[in-house]
Amino acid sequence: MTESPAPEPGTPEWHRRLAIDANNATWGLLGRDDLDTDPDGADALLAAASASMYHWRLATQPGAIERARASYLVGKAHLALGEGEAARRHADRCATLTAEAGDSAADFDRAYTHELRARVLACLGDVDAAAEERRLADAVDIADADDRALLESDLAAEPWFGLRPSYLRRAS
């Protein structure tokens, strides 16, 4: 099998490749359970998420759904560190870009925008608004069964910052 040549540095294709690499690195770091005690790991997490967002910006047109997903990822990184206010900025940006993306945003993009907002609000202690956003995430009609199952699994996973699962179910 012939490997395709590396994209020319500085081109959108080159930035896309770097964005994907940084995105994958971020997800790997998000899986760590020692970020609260490892400053280097926390720095690496934020650097990788920010690098992904930077490169998506240069690889895509303004408002592209990849930029919304990059904001989502940076928000998740801040949440993993318990930084609710920083995460809120990225959750709001994710919501704005998802709305701007219109039909290029998939059903799961809309659901995960609500999921991020729910977690941010829970982190900030606004339990009623968090439960409502969580309900909105769950209410998105996701056509693909595998995408739906992934969302349900993600909604069941921590962190919910002390928001009781029974409260989340009651709000549904």
mmCIF file of C-alpha atoms in Angstrom:
data_model
loop_
_atom_site.group_PDB
_atom_site.id
_atom_site.type_symbol
_atom_site.label_atom_id
_atom_site.label_comp_id
_atom_site.label_asym_id
_atom_site.label_seq_id
_atom_site.Cartn_x
_atom_site.Cartn_y
_atom_site.Cartn_z
ATOM 1 C CA MET A 1 0.000 0.000 0.000
ATOM 2 C CA THR A 2 1.377 3.379 -1.000
ATOM 3 C CA GLU A 3 1.386 6.021 1.684
ATOM 4 C CA SER A 4 0.123 9.412 0.601
ATOM 5 C CA PRO A 5 2.704 12.191 0.704
ATOM 6 C CA ALA A 6 2.761 14.493 3.693
ATOM 7 C CA PRO A 7 0.810 17.680 3.123
ATOM 8 C CA GLU A 8 2.732 20.874 2.465
ATOM 9 C CA PRO A 9 3.371 22.738 5.750
ATOM 10 C CA GLY A 10 1.023 25.645 6.281
ATOM 11 C CA THR A 11 -1.720 24.315 4.004
ATOM 12 C CA PRO A 12 -5.232 23.561 5.262
ATOM 13 C CA GLU A 13 -4.510 19.851 4.762
ATOM 14 C CA TRP A 14 -1.394 20.116 6.943
ATOM 15 C CA HIS A 15 -3.339 21.927 9.678
ATOM 16 C CA ARG A 16 -6.091 19.305 9.427
ATOM 17 C CA ARG A 17 -3.590 16.501 10.035
ATOM 18 C CA LEU A 18 -2.139 18.335 13.058
ATOM 19 C CA ALA A 19 -5.642 19.067 14.377
ATOM 20 C CA ILE A 20 -6.563 15.397 14.206
ATOM 21 C CA ASP A 21 -3.331 14.360 15.947
ATOM 22 C CA ALA A 22 -3.880 16.919 18.732
ATOM 23 C CA ASN A 23 -7.529 15.873 19.031
ATOM 24 C CA ASN A 24 -6.557 12.225 19.475
ATOM 25 C CA ALA A 25 -3.879 13.140 22.018
ATOM 26 C CA THR A 26 -6.439 15.153 23.987
ATOM 27 C CA TRP A 27 -8.879 12.257 24.188
ATOM 28 C CA GLY A 28 -6.073 10.019 25.421
ATOM 29 C CA LEU A 29 -5.202 12.516 28.153
ATOM 30 C CA LEU A 30 -8.853 12.967 29.146
ATOM 31 C CA GLY A 31 -8.889 9.303 30.104
ATOM 32 C CA ARG A 32 -6.326 9.858 32.864
ATOM 33 C CA ASP A 33 -7.518 9.903 36.461
ATOM 34 C CA ASP A 34 -4.488 11.710 37.897
ATOM 35 C CA LEU A 35 -4.871 15.107 36.218
ATOM 36 C CA ASP A 36 -5.759 16.792 39.507
ATOM 37 C CA THR A 37 -2.414 15.723 40.999
ATOM 38 C CA ASP A 38 -0.167 15.900 37.916
ATOM 39 C CA PRO A 39 0.464 19.495 36.801
ATOM 40 C CA ASP A 40 2.439 18.313 33.754
ATOM 41 C CA GLY A 41 -0.454 16.100 32.677
ATOM 42 C CA ALA A 42 -2.910 18.965 33.150
ATOM 43 C CA ASP A 43 -0.673 21.260 31.089
ATOM 44 C CA ALA A 44 -0.361 18.619 28.367
ATOM 45 C CA LEU A 45 -4.146 18.212 28.292
ATOM 46 C CA LEU A 46 -4.793 21.928 27.840
ATOM 47 C CA ALA A 47 -1.962 22.270 25.317
ATOM 48 C CA ALA A 48 -3.233 19.384 23.189
ATOM 49 C CA ALA A 49 -6.845 20.618 23.257
ATOM 50 C CA SER A 50 -5.774 24.161 22.421
ATOM 51 C CA ALA A 51 -3.510 22.927 19.617
ATOM 52 C CA SER A 52 -6.409 21.008 18.130
ATOM 53 C CA MET A 53 -8.609 24.100 18.238
ATOM 54 C CA TYR A 54 -5.859 26.262 16.712
ATOM 55 C CA HIS A 55 -5.225 23.886 13.824
ATOM 56 C CA TRP A 56 -8.941 23.355 13.107
ATOM 57 C CA ARG A 57 -9.270 27.131 12.832
ATOM 58 C CA LEU A 58 -6.618 27.162 10.095
ATOM 59 C CA ALA A 59 -7.871 24.021 8.372
ATOM 60 C CA THR A 60 -11.517 25.006 7.982
ATOM 61 C CA GLN A 61 -13.750 27.869 7.034
ATOM 62 C CA PRO A 62 -15.136 30.076 9.833
ATOM 63 C CA GLY A 63 -18.120 28.472 11.491
ATOM 64 C CA ALA A 64 -17.284 24.953 10.328
ATOM 65 C CA ILE A 65 -18.520 22.192 12.594
ATOM 66 C CA GLU A 66 -14.942 21.068 13.259
ATOM 67 C CA ARG A 67 -14.405 24.358 15.081
ATOM 68 C CA ALA A 68 -17.471 23.691 17.239
ATOM 69 C CA ARG A 69 -16.110 20.255 18.064
ATOM 70 C CA ALA A 70 -12.731 21.777 18.929
ATOM 71 C CA SER A 71 -14.422 24.203 21.347
ATOM 72 C CA TYR A 72 -16.271 21.236 22.821
ATOM 73 C CA LEU A 73 -12.964 19.450 23.379
ATOM 74 C CA VAL A 74 -11.306 22.451 25.041
ATOM 75 C CA GLY A 75 -14.366 22.757 27.284
ATOM 76 C CA LYS A 76 -14.060 19.087 28.224
ATOM 77 C CA ALA A 77 -10.377 19.608 29.043
ATOM 78 C CA HIS A 78 -11.191 22.489 31.382
ATOM 79 C CA LEU A 79 -13.952 20.434 33.007
ATOM 80 C CA ALA A 80 -11.533 17.570 33.604
ATOM 81 C CA LEU A 81 -9.538 20.069 35.663
ATOM 82 C CA GLY A 82 -12.624 21.424 37.457
ATOM 83 C CA GLU A 83 -12.329 24.815 35.735
ATOM 84 C CA GLY A 84 -16.000 25.632 35.241
ATOM 85 C CA GLU A 85 -15.701 29.262 34.167
ATOM 86 C CA ALA A 86 -13.092 28.483 31.517
ATOM 87 C CA ALA A 87 -15.214 25.550 30.352
ATOM 88 C CA ARG A 88 -18.299 27.793 30.151
ATOM 89 C CA ARG A 89 -16.615 30.065 27.608
ATOM 90 C CA HIS A 90 -15.907 27.093 25.350
ATOM 91 C CA ALA A 91 -19.353 25.560 25.883
ATOM 92 C CA ASP A 92 -20.912 28.852 24.794
ATOM 93 C CA ARG A 93 -18.604 29.022 21.776
ATOM 94 C CA CYS A 94 -19.433 25.415 20.892
ATOM 95 C CA ALA A 95 -23.153 26.225 21.020
ATOM 96 C CA THR A 96 -22.715 29.316 18.844
ATOM 97 C CA LEU A 97 -20.641 27.498 16.236
ATOM 98 C CA THR A 98 -22.981 24.488 16.218
ATOM 99 C CA ALA A 99 -25.925 26.786 15.572
ATOM 100 C CA GLU A 100 -23.991 28.611 12.833
ATOM 101 C CA ALA A 101 -23.086 25.293 11.213
ATOM 102 C CA GLY A 102 -26.759 24.665 10.484
ATOM 103 C CA ASP A 103 -27.279 21.484 8.489
ATOM 104 C CA SER A 104 -23.585 20.562 8.598
ATOM 105 C CA ALA A 105 -23.985 19.902 12.334
ATOM 106 C CA ALA A 106 -25.010 16.315 12.963
ATOM 107 C CA ASP A 107 -27.672 15.308 15.451
ATOM 108 C CA PHE A 108 -24.956 14.156 17.859
ATOM 109 C CA ASP A 109 -23.247 17.572 17.616
ATOM 110 C CA ARG A 110 -26.417 19.146 18.968
ATOM 111 C CA ALA A 111 -26.731 16.541 21.725
ATOM 112 C CA TYR A 112 -23.125 16.890 22.813
ATOM 113 C CA THR A 113 -23.415 20.676 22.857
ATOM 114 C CA HIS A 114 -26.151 20.258 25.490
ATOM 115 C CA GLU A 115 -24.121 17.593 27.314
ATOM 116 C CA LEU A 116 -21.163 19.965 27.656
ATOM 117 C CA ARG A 117 -23.369 22.813 28.825
ATOM 118 C CA ALA A 118 -24.996 20.496 31.378
ATOM 119 C CA ARG A 119 -21.644 19.479 32.831
ATOM 120 C CA VAL A 120 -20.415 23.087 32.933
ATOM 121 C CA LEU A 121 -23.532 24.182 34.783
ATOM 122 C CA ALA A 122 -23.187 21.268 37.204
ATOM 123 C CA CYS A 123 -19.548 22.202 37.815
ATOM 124 C CA LEU A 124 -20.646 25.775 38.549
ATOM 125 C CA GLY A 125 -23.368 24.569 40.942
ATOM 126 C CA ASP A 126 -26.443 25.502 38.878
ATOM 127 C CA VAL A 127 -28.204 22.157 39.332
ATOM 128 C CA ASP A 128 -31.586 23.118 37.840
ATOM 129 C CA ALA A 129 -30.076 24.480 34.619
ATOM 130 C CA ALA A 130 -27.656 21.529 34.474
ATOM 131 C CA ALA A 131 -30.505 19.035 34.718
ATOM 132 C CA GLU A 132 -32.438 20.869 31.988
ATOM 133 C CA GLU A 133 -29.437 20.883 29.616
ATOM 134 C CA ARG A 134 -28.872 17.209 30.365
ATOM 135 C CA ARG A 135 -32.539 16.557 29.541
ATOM 136 C CA LEU A 136 -32.133 18.488 26.265
ATOM 137 C CA ALA A 137 -29.078 16.400 25.360
ATOM 138 C CA ASP A 138 -31.002 13.193 25.947
ATOM 139 C CA ALA A 139 -34.013 14.508 23.988
ATOM 140 C CA VAL A 140 -32.076 15.042 20.734
ATOM 141 C CA ASP A 141 -33.319 12.538 18.169
ATOM 142 C CA ILE A 142 -30.173 10.698 17.091
ATOM 143 C CA ALA A 143 -30.775 8.581 14.007
ATOM 144 C CA ASP A 144 -27.785 6.245 14.264
ATOM 145 C CA ALA A 145 -28.211 3.599 16.971
ATOM 146 C CA ASP A 146 -24.468 3.450 17.716
ATOM 147 C CA ASP A 147 -24.298 7.242 18.130
ATOM 148 C CA ARG A 148 -27.344 7.098 20.414
ATOM 149 C CA ALA A 149 -25.780 4.344 22.533
ATOM 150 C CA LEU A 150 -22.544 6.341 22.818
ATOM 151 C CA LEU A 151 -24.433 9.433 23.963
ATOM 152 C CA GLU A 152 -26.350 7.434 26.574
ATOM 153 C CA SER A 153 -23.105 5.919 27.843
ATOM 154 C CA ASP A 154 -21.457 9.343 27.994
ATOM 155 C CA LEU A 155 -24.438 10.860 29.806
ATOM 156 C CA ALA A 156 -24.220 8.088 32.402
ATOM 157 C CA ALA A 157 -20.504 8.732 32.992
ATOM 158 C CA GLU A 158 -18.937 11.150 35.449
ATOM 159 C CA PRO A 159 -18.083 13.866 36.119
ATOM 160 C CA TRP A 160 -21.400 15.404 37.133
ATOM 161 C CA PHE A 161 -19.778 17.376 39.953
ATOM 162 C CA GLY A 162 -22.001 16.043 42.670
ATOM 163 C CA LEU A 163 -25.243 16.326 40.720
ATOM 164 C CA ARG A 164 -27.107 13.222 41.840
ATOM 165 C CA PRO A 165 -28.084 10.748 39.104
ATOM 166 C CA SER A 166 -31.591 10.583 40.602
ATOM 167 C CA TYR A 167 -31.915 14.333 40.069
ATOM 168 C CA LEU A 168 -30.841 13.933 36.441
ATOM 169 C CA ARG A 169 -33.414 11.176 35.863
ATOM 170 C CA ARG A 170 -36.158 13.185 37.585
ATOM 171 C CA ALA A 171 -35.495 16.120 35.264
ATOM 172 C CA SER A 172 -35.740 13.923 32.159
#
